[in-house]
PDB file of C-alpha atoms in Angstrom:
ATOM      1  CA  MET C   1      -2.700  11.349   2.446  1.00  0.00           C
ATOM      2  CA  LEU C   2       0.852  11.178   1.135  1.00  0.00           C
ATOM      3  CA  LEU C   3       3.501   9.777   3.411  1.00  0.00           C
ATOM      4  CA  SER C   4       5.851  12.720   2.959  1.00  0.00           C
ATOM      5  CA  GLN C   5       5.468  16.373   2.070  1.00  0.00           C
ATOM      6  CA  CYS C   6       8.791  16.910   0.339  1.00  0.00           C
ATOM      7  CA  LEU C   7       9.066  17.286  -3.445  1.00  0.00           C
ATOM      8  CA  PHE C   8      12.421  17.034  -5.239  1.00  0.00           C
ATOM      9  CA  ILE C   9      12.844  18.962  -8.493  1.00  0.00           C
ATOM     10  CA  ILE C  10      16.067  18.061 -10.304  1.00  0.00           C
ATOM     11  CA  ASP C  11      16.346  20.589 -13.107  1.00  0.00           C
ATOM     12  CA  ASN C  12      19.053  22.973 -14.305  1.00  0.00           C
ATOM     13  CA  THR C  13      16.626  25.335 -16.035  1.00  0.00           C
ATOM     14  CA  PRO C  14      14.876  28.342 -14.411  1.00  0.00           C
ATOM     15  CA  GLN C  15      12.361  27.392 -11.725  1.00  0.00           C
ATOM     16  CA  ASP C  16       8.643  27.428 -12.486  1.00  0.00           C
ATOM     17  CA  GLN C  17       7.323  29.562  -9.657  1.00  0.00           C
ATOM     18  CA  ARG C  18       3.750  28.400 -10.308  1.00  0.00           C
ATOM     19  CA  VAL C  19       4.699  24.848  -9.293  1.00  0.00           C
ATOM     20  CA  SER C  20       6.423  26.026  -6.121  1.00  0.00           C
ATOM     21  CA  ASN C  21       3.551  28.328  -5.144  1.00  0.00           C
ATOM     22  CA  TYR C  22       0.919  25.641  -5.735  1.00  0.00           C
ATOM     23  CA  PHE C  23       2.611  22.867  -3.757  1.00  0.00           C
ATOM     24  CA  THR C  24       3.687  25.174  -0.942  1.00  0.00           C
ATOM     25  CA  GLN C  25       0.048  25.984  -0.168  1.00  0.00           C
ATOM     26  CA  PHE C  26      -0.533  22.251   0.408  1.00  0.00           C
ATOM     27  CA  GLY C  27       2.299  22.036   2.905  1.00  0.00           C
ATOM     28  CA  PHE C  28       4.961  20.686   0.567  1.00  0.00           C
ATOM     29  CA  LYS C  29       8.608  21.518   0.969  1.00  0.00           C
ATOM     30  CA  ILE C  30      10.172  22.071  -2.453  1.00  0.00           C
ATOM     31  CA  ILE C  31      13.859  21.207  -2.803  1.00  0.00           C
ATOM     32  CA  HIS C  32      15.639  22.095  -6.034  1.00  0.00           C
ATOM     33  CA  TYR C  33      18.769  20.358  -7.299  1.00  0.00           C
ATOM     34  CA  ALA C  34      20.779  21.433 -10.324  1.00  0.00           C
ATOM     35  CA  ASP C  35      21.982  17.893 -11.042  1.00  0.00           C
ATOM     36  CA  LEU C  36      21.525  14.308  -9.878  1.00  0.00           C
ATOM     37  CA  ALA C  37      24.882  14.183  -8.100  1.00  0.00           C
ATOM     38  CA  GLN C  38      23.523  16.540  -5.428  1.00  0.00           C
ATOM     39  CA  LEU C  39      21.021  13.869  -4.358  1.00  0.00           C
ATOM     40  CA  ASP C  40      23.845  12.051  -2.576  1.00  0.00           C
ATOM     41  CA  GLN C  41      23.762  14.782   0.061  1.00  0.00           C
ATOM     42  CA  SER C  42      20.008  14.552   0.662  1.00  0.00           C
ATOM     43  CA  THR C  43      18.646  13.261   3.958  1.00  0.00           C
ATOM     44  CA  GLU C  44      14.992  13.936   3.072  1.00  0.00           C
ATOM     45  CA  LYS C  45      12.431  11.351   1.961  1.00  0.00           C
ATOM     46  CA  PRO C  46      10.569  12.792  -1.032  1.00  0.00           C
ATOM     47  CA  VAL C  47       7.003  12.117  -2.030  1.00  0.00           C
ATOM     48  CA  ALA C  48       8.118  12.340  -5.672  1.00  0.00           C
ATOM     49  CA  LEU C  49      11.055  13.313  -7.860  1.00  0.00           C
ATOM     50  CA  LEU C  50      10.707  15.523 -10.935  1.00  0.00           C
ATOM     51  CA  ILE C  51      13.751  15.019 -13.151  1.00  0.00           C
ATOM     52  CA  ASN C  52      14.753  16.847 -16.317  1.00  0.00           C
ATOM     53  CA  TRP C  53      15.401  14.092 -18.862  1.00  0.00           C
ATOM     54  CA  GLN C  54      18.592  15.787 -20.126  1.00  0.00           C
ATOM     55  CA  LEU C  55      20.241  15.403 -16.715  1.00  0.00           C
ATOM     56  CA  LEU C  56      19.747  11.643 -16.943  1.00  0.00           C
ATOM     57  CA  GLN C  57      21.755  11.506 -20.158  1.00  0.00           C
ATOM     58  CA  ASN C  58      24.978  12.632 -18.502  1.00  0.00           C
ATOM     59  CA  SER C  59      24.603  10.853 -15.162  1.00  0.00           C
ATOM     60  CA  PRO C  60      25.681   7.368 -14.084  1.00  0.00           C
ATOM     61  CA  MET C  61      22.607   7.319 -11.835  1.00  0.00           C
ATOM     62  CA  SER C  62      19.738   5.425 -13.476  1.00  0.00           C
ATOM     63  CA  LEU C  63      16.012   5.687 -12.824  1.00  0.00           C
ATOM     64  CA  LYS C  64      16.114   2.159 -11.423  1.00  0.00           C
ATOM     65  CA  THR C  65      18.782   3.191  -8.915  1.00  0.00           C
ATOM     66  CA  LEU C  66      16.799   6.274  -7.917  1.00  0.00           C
ATOM     67  CA  PHE C  67      13.641   4.255  -7.274  1.00  0.00           C
ATOM     68  CA  GLU C  68      15.488   1.603  -5.263  1.00  0.00           C
ATOM     69  CA  TYR C  69      16.911   4.352  -3.062  1.00  0.00           C
ATOM     70  CA  PHE C  70      13.903   6.667  -2.639  1.00  0.00           C
ATOM     71  CA  HIS C  71      10.889   4.369  -3.326  1.00  0.00           C
ATOM     72  CA  ALA C  72       8.999   7.381  -4.675  1.00  0.00           C
ATOM     73  CA  PRO C  73       7.386   8.262  -8.024  1.00  0.00           C
ATOM     74  CA  LEU C  74       9.876   9.263 -10.710  1.00  0.00           C
ATOM     75  CA  ILE C  75       8.371  11.814 -13.086  1.00  0.00           C
ATOM     76  CA  VAL C  76      10.568  12.852 -15.991  1.00  0.00           C
ATOM     77  CA  ILE C  77      10.019  16.348 -17.390  1.00  0.00           C
ATOM     78  CA  SER C  78      11.020  17.776 -20.756  1.00  0.00           C
ATOM     79  CA  ASP C  79      11.151  21.232 -22.340  1.00  0.00           C
ATOM     80  CA  THR C  80      10.086  19.868 -25.714  1.00  0.00           C
ATOM     81  CA  GLN C  81       7.390  17.502 -26.932  1.00  0.00           C
ATOM     82  CA  SER C  82       9.032  14.261 -28.062  1.00  0.00           C
ATOM     83  CA  GLU C  83       7.192  10.982 -28.324  1.00  0.00           C
ATOM     84  CA  GLU C  84      10.458   9.092 -28.685  1.00  0.00           C
ATOM     85  CA  ILE C  85      11.982  10.598 -25.522  1.00  0.00           C
ATOM     86  CA  GLY C  86       8.786   9.912 -23.573  1.00  0.00           C
ATOM     87  CA  ILE C  87       8.757   6.253 -24.607  1.00  0.00           C
ATOM     88  CA  GLN C  88      12.462   5.928 -23.848  1.00  0.00           C
ATOM     89  CA  MET C  89      12.039   7.357 -20.337  1.00  0.00           C
ATOM     90  CA  LEU C  90       9.027   5.157 -19.533  1.00  0.00           C
ATOM     91  CA  GLU C  91      10.900   2.081 -20.763  1.00  0.00           C
ATOM     92  CA  SER C  92      13.846   3.082 -18.551  1.00  0.00           C
ATOM     93  CA  GLY C  93      11.735   3.101 -15.398  1.00  0.00           C
ATOM     94  CA  ALA C  94       9.982   6.472 -15.228  1.00  0.00           C
ATOM     95  CA  ASP C  95       6.505   6.428 -13.697  1.00  0.00           C
ATOM     96  CA  ASP C  96       5.362   9.318 -15.866  1.00  0.00           C
ATOM     97  CA  PHE C  97       6.561  11.773 -18.516  1.00  0.00           C
ATOM     98  CA  ILE C  98       5.410  15.399 -18.593  1.00  0.00           C
ATOM     99  CA  VAL C  99       6.171  18.180 -21.062  1.00  0.00           C
ATOM    100  CA  LYS C 100       6.563  21.755 -19.822  1.00  0.00           C
ATOM    101  CA  PRO C 101       4.823  24.006 -19.025  1.00  0.00           C
ATOM    102  CA  ILE C 102       3.645  21.922 -16.082  1.00  0.00           C
ATOM    103  CA  ASN C 103       0.088  22.239 -14.820  1.00  0.00           C
ATOM    104  CA  PRO C 104       0.601  22.159 -11.016  1.00  0.00           C
ATOM    105  CA  ARG C 105      -2.828  20.709 -10.250  1.00  0.00           C
ATOM    106  CA  GLU C 106      -2.402  17.950 -12.836  1.00  0.00           C
ATOM    107  CA  LEU C 107       1.062  17.184 -11.469  1.00  0.00           C
ATOM    108  CA  HIS C 108      -0.355  16.918  -7.938  1.00  0.00           C
ATOM    109  CA  ALA C 109      -3.026  14.474  -9.157  1.00  0.00           C
ATOM    110  CA  ARG C 110      -0.458  12.369 -11.022  1.00  0.00           C
ATOM    111  CA  ILE C 111       1.827  12.175  -7.969  1.00  0.00           C
ATOM    112  CA  THR C 112      -1.079  11.129  -5.748  1.00  0.00           C
ATOM    113  CA  ALA C 113      -2.225   8.437  -8.196  1.00  0.00           C
ATOM    114  CA  ILE C 114       1.256   6.977  -8.700  1.00  0.00           C
ATOM    115  CA  ASN C 115       1.986   7.017  -4.978  1.00  0.00           C
ATOM    116  CA  ARG C 116      -1.277   5.200  -4.307  1.00  0.00           C
ATOM    117  CA  ARG C 117      -0.242   2.399  -6.675  1.00  0.00           C
ATOM    118  CA  ILE C 118       3.248   2.193  -5.173  1.00  0.00           C
ATOM    119  CA  GLN C 119       1.842   1.892  -1.654  1.00  0.00           C
ATOM    120  CA  LYS C 120      -0.534  -0.884  -2.745  1.00  0.00           C
ATOM    121  CA  ILE C 121       2.343  -2.798  -4.330  1.00  0.00           C
ATOM    122  CA  PHE C 122       4.475  -2.288  -1.224  1.00  0.00           C
ATOM    123  CA  LYS C 123       1.649  -3.536   1.004  1.00  0.00           C
ATOM    124  CA  VAL C 124       1.218  -6.668  -1.126  1.00  0.00           C
ATOM    125  CA  GLN C 125       4.961  -7.316  -0.946  1.00  0.00           C
ATOM    126  CA  GLN C 126       4.874  -6.927   2.832  1.00  0.00           C
ATOM    127  CA  ASP C 127       1.842  -9.215   3.106  1.00  0.00           C
ATOM    128  CA  GLU C 128       3.640 -11.849   1.054  1.00  0.00           C
ATOM    129  CA  LYS C 129       6.401 -11.928   3.654  1.00  0.00           C
ATOM    130  CA  GLU C 130       3.999 -12.279   6.572  1.00  0.00           C
ATOM    131  CA  VAL C 131       2.600 -15.359   8.290  1.00  0.00           C
ATOM    132  CA  PHE C 132       0.071 -15.229  11.144  1.00  0.00           C
ATOM    133  CA  VAL C 133       0.514 -17.912  13.808  1.00  0.00           C
ATOM    134  CA  PHE C 134      -2.224 -18.609  16.373  1.00  0.00           C
ATOM    135  CA  ASN C 135      -3.016 -21.663  18.485  1.00  0.00           C
ATOM    136  CA  ASN C 136      -2.246 -24.634  16.228  1.00  0.00           C
ATOM    137  CA  TRP C 137      -2.759 -22.723  13.004  1.00  0.00           C
ATOM    138  CA  HIS C 138      -0.817 -20.513  10.639  1.00  0.00           C
ATOM    139  CA  LEU C 139      -2.263 -18.368   7.857  1.00  0.00           C
ATOM    140  CA  CYS C 140      -0.236 -17.301   4.800  1.00  0.00           C
ATOM    141  CA  PRO C 141      -1.775 -14.166   3.215  1.00  0.00           C
ATOM    142  CA  ALA C 142       0.436 -14.481   0.122  1.00  0.00           C
ATOM    143  CA  SER C 143      -1.222 -17.746  -0.892  1.00  0.00           C
ATOM    144  CA  ARG C 144      -4.434 -17.262   1.141  1.00  0.00           C
ATOM    145  CA  GLN C 145      -3.832 -20.672   2.737  1.00  0.00           C
ATOM    146  CA  LEU C 146      -4.514 -21.902   6.273  1.00  0.00           C
ATOM    147  CA  PHE C 147      -2.490 -24.794   7.733  1.00  0.00           C
ATOM    148  CA  ASN C 148      -2.792 -26.763  10.966  1.00  0.00           C
ATOM    149  CA  ASP C 149       0.086 -27.925  13.183  1.00  0.00           C
ATOM    150  CA  LYS C 150       0.556 -30.977  10.924  1.00  0.00           C
ATOM    151  CA  ASN C 151       0.985 -28.632   7.958  1.00  0.00           C
ATOM    152  CA  GLU C 152      -2.287 -29.838   6.477  1.00  0.00           C
ATOM    153  CA  GLU C 153      -4.196 -27.231   4.519  1.00  0.00           C
ATOM    154  CA  LEU C 154      -7.737 -26.301   5.493  1.00  0.00           C
ATOM    155  CA  LYS C 155      -9.712 -24.815   2.615  1.00  0.00           C
ATOM    156  CA  LEU C 156     -11.385 -21.458   3.229  1.00  0.00           C
ATOM    157  CA  SER C 157     -13.980 -19.631   1.175  1.00  0.00           C
ATOM    158  CA  ALA C 158     -13.249 -16.019   0.207  1.00  0.00           C
ATOM    159  CA  SER C 159     -15.574 -14.724   2.949  1.00  0.00           C
ATOM    160  CA  GLU C 160     -14.070 -17.036   5.574  1.00  0.00           C
ATOM    161  CA  TYR C 161     -10.564 -15.960   4.606  1.00  0.00           C
ATOM    162  CA  ASN C 162     -11.446 -12.244   4.802  1.00  0.00           C
ATOM    163  CA  LEU C 163     -13.053 -12.711   8.207  1.00  0.00           C
ATOM    164  CA  LEU C 164     -10.134 -14.676   9.608  1.00  0.00           C
ATOM    165  CA  LEU C 165      -7.574 -12.198   8.277  1.00  0.00           C
ATOM    166  CA  ALA C 166      -9.497  -9.330   9.885  1.00  0.00           C
ATOM    167  CA  PHE C 167      -9.494 -11.139  13.232  1.00  0.00           C
ATOM    168  CA  LEU C 168      -5.771 -11.920  12.970  1.00  0.00           C
ATOM    169  CA  ARG C 169      -4.887  -8.324  12.150  1.00  0.00           C
ATOM    170  CA  GLN C 170      -6.965  -7.045  15.070  1.00  0.00           C
ATOM    171  CA  PRO C 171      -6.935  -9.735  17.752  1.00  0.00           C
ATOM    172  CA  GLN C 172      -8.510  -9.171  21.163  1.00  0.00           C
ATOM    173  CA  GLN C 173     -10.572  -6.301  19.786  1.00  0.00           C
ATOM    174  CA  VAL C 174     -14.330  -6.264  19.293  1.00  0.00           C
ATOM    175  CA  LEU C 175     -15.128  -6.065  15.579  1.00  0.00           C
ATOM    176  CA  GLY C 176     -18.600  -4.783  14.782  1.00  0.00           C
ATOM    177  CA  ARG C 177     -21.029  -6.435  12.411  1.00  0.00           C
ATOM    178  CA  GLU C 178     -20.996  -3.525   9.951  1.00  0.00           C
ATOM    179  CA  PHE C 179     -17.208  -3.686   9.665  1.00  0.00           C
ATOM    180  CA  LEU C 180     -17.297  -7.445   9.095  1.00  0.00           C
ATOM    181  CA  LEU C 181     -20.062  -7.118   6.511  1.00  0.00           C
ATOM    182  CA  GLN C 182     -17.898  -4.712   4.522  1.00  0.00           C
ATOM    183  CA  LEU C 183     -15.023  -7.189   4.582  1.00  0.00           C
ATOM    184  CA  THR C 184     -17.210  -9.932   3.175  1.00  0.00           C
ATOM    185  CA  LYS C 185     -18.460  -7.671   0.363  1.00  0.00           C
ATOM    186  CA  ASN C 186     -21.927  -7.453   1.892  1.00  0.00           C
ATOM    187  CA  SER C 187     -21.832  -3.794   2.930  1.00  0.00           C
ATOM    188  CA  ASP C 188     -25.277  -3.257   1.401  1.00  0.00           C
ATOM    189  CA  LEU C 189     -26.794  -5.491   4.086  1.00  0.00           C
ATOM    190  CA  SER C 190     -28.063  -4.295   7.450  1.00  0.00           C
ATOM    191  CA  PRO C 191     -25.726  -4.809  10.440  1.00  0.00           C
ATOM    192  CA  PHE C 192     -28.589  -6.847  11.898  1.00  0.00           C
ATOM    193  CA  ASP C 193     -28.622  -9.241   8.941  1.00  0.00           C
ATOM    194  CA  ARG C 194     -27.986 -12.765  10.197  1.00  0.00           C
ATOM    195  CA  ARG C 195     -25.812 -13.772   7.231  1.00  0.00           C
ATOM    196  CA  ILE C 196     -22.698 -12.595   9.040  1.00  0.00           C
ATOM    197  CA  ASP C 197     -23.582 -14.986  11.871  1.00  0.00           C
ATOM    198  CA  ILE C 198     -23.760 -17.830   9.364  1.00  0.00           C
ATOM    199  CA  GLN C 199     -20.324 -16.982   7.996  1.00  0.00           C
ATOM    200  CA  ILE C 200     -18.876 -16.762  11.502  1.00  0.00           C
ATOM    201  CA  SER C 201     -20.456 -20.123  12.312  1.00  0.00           C
ATOM    202  CA  ARG C 202     -18.849 -21.694   9.242  1.00  0.00           C
ATOM    203  CA  LEU C 203     -15.459 -20.307  10.223  1.00  0.00           C
ATOM    204  CA  ARG C 204     -15.887 -21.603  13.772  1.00  0.00           C
ATOM    205  CA  HIS C 205     -16.615 -25.094  12.457  1.00  0.00           C
ATOM    206  CA  LYS C 206     -13.244 -25.030  10.735  1.00  0.00           C
ATOM    207  CA  ILE C 207     -10.958 -23.645  13.449  1.00  0.00           C
ATOM    208  CA  GLU C 208     -12.718 -24.276  16.782  1.00  0.00           C
ATOM    209  CA  GLN C 209     -12.377 -27.556  18.679  1.00  0.00           C
ATOM    210  CA  ASP C 210     -15.882 -27.227  20.136  1.00  0.00           C
ATOM    211  CA  THR C 211     -18.276 -25.041  18.175  1.00  0.00           C
ATOM    212  CA  LYS C 212     -20.837 -25.158  20.987  1.00  0.00           C
ATOM    213  CA  LYS C 213     -18.282 -23.602  23.328  1.00  0.00           C
ATOM    214  CA  PRO C 214     -16.105 -21.504  21.003  1.00  0.00           C
ATOM    215  CA  LEU C 215     -12.857 -20.271  22.507  1.00  0.00           C
ATOM    216  CA  LEU C 216     -11.316 -18.403  19.579  1.00  0.00           C
ATOM    217  CA  ILE C 217     -14.230 -16.330  18.265  1.00  0.00           C
ATOM    218  CA  LYS C 218     -16.455 -14.973  21.022  1.00  0.00           C
ATOM    219  CA  THR C 219     -19.829 -13.342  20.425  1.00  0.00           C
ATOM    220  CA  ILE C 220     -20.095  -9.970  22.174  1.00  0.00           C
ATOM    221  CA  ARG C 221     -23.704  -9.074  22.832  1.00  0.00           C
ATOM    222  CA  ASN C 222     -24.697  -5.827  21.086  1.00  0.00           C
ATOM    223  CA  GLY C 223     -21.076  -5.445  20.035  1.00  0.00           C
ATOM    224  CA  GLY C 224     -19.920  -7.927  17.444  1.00  0.00           C
ATOM    225  CA  TYR C 225     -17.212 -10.554  17.672  1.00  0.00           C
ATOM    226  CA  LEU C 226     -13.930 -10.877  19.543  1.00  0.00           C
ATOM    227  CA  PHE C 227     -10.954 -13.004  18.487  1.00  0.00           C
ATOM    228  CA  THR C 228      -9.417 -14.102  21.784  1.00  0.00           C
ATOM    229  CA  ALA C 229      -6.263 -15.937  20.699  1.00  0.00           C
ATOM    230  CA  GLN C 230      -2.799 -14.458  20.886  1.00  0.00           C
ATOM    231  CA  VAL C 231      -1.577 -13.836  17.344  1.00  0.00           C
ATOM    232  CA  PHE C 232       2.068 -13.796  16.277  1.00  0.00           C
ATOM    233  CA  PRO C 233       2.757 -12.049  12.949  1.00  0.00           C
ATOM    234  CA  ILE C 234       6.003 -13.503  11.621  1.00  0.00           C
ATOM    235  CA  LYS C 235       7.980 -11.960   8.782  1.00  0.00           C
ATOM    236  CA  LYS C 236       9.474 -14.436   6.349  1.00  0.00           C
ATOM    237  CA  SER C 237      12.976 -13.642   5.170  1.00  0.00           C
TER     238      SER C 237
END
């Protein structure tokens, strides 16, 4: 699902009613602007911006500036087929280039695909600024590294890292076996498969003081596992 349902169309040519009719039926609010200068007055957060390439030629506002402000897909539209213009727009920062007449369904699919990529990039950037602190440990998702209170690194396998990150993102909640199996790329296994227990045991040996009496990762009978520690997500500046 897209984060917003507002579509900006910046174009000084007659409106394509097919585009408006199509997106309106999906709950979108269509806002038309005759030039880029009018965007200064906008208080909406768009899911995408459709911009006539000719308006960019006479505006001090660049595609880079528009993306930094709106953080939404920038799709440049043109009335004529021009390979050179398309390349120029993509090199200038456009996410896509479309020649009229616009197929509304194709446009919807392109917006969804571009937005999906943007959100993934944004999530990675946020993760890179985040550190999880618990007990005497801190985990850095950006580098996938775990350090103790002496700043010594403890090596984790990919499965151990995925398990620990899941626990840190959802502390003091029971996580079922099926959910944990999916995280460790073993979703084809039965929730009753004992391999998840082996992976949990390996993780316990690395972060628990006493594996016979684990305090951080508790086994919940017929439920799964519970991470008991208080977790502090800290954003790095």
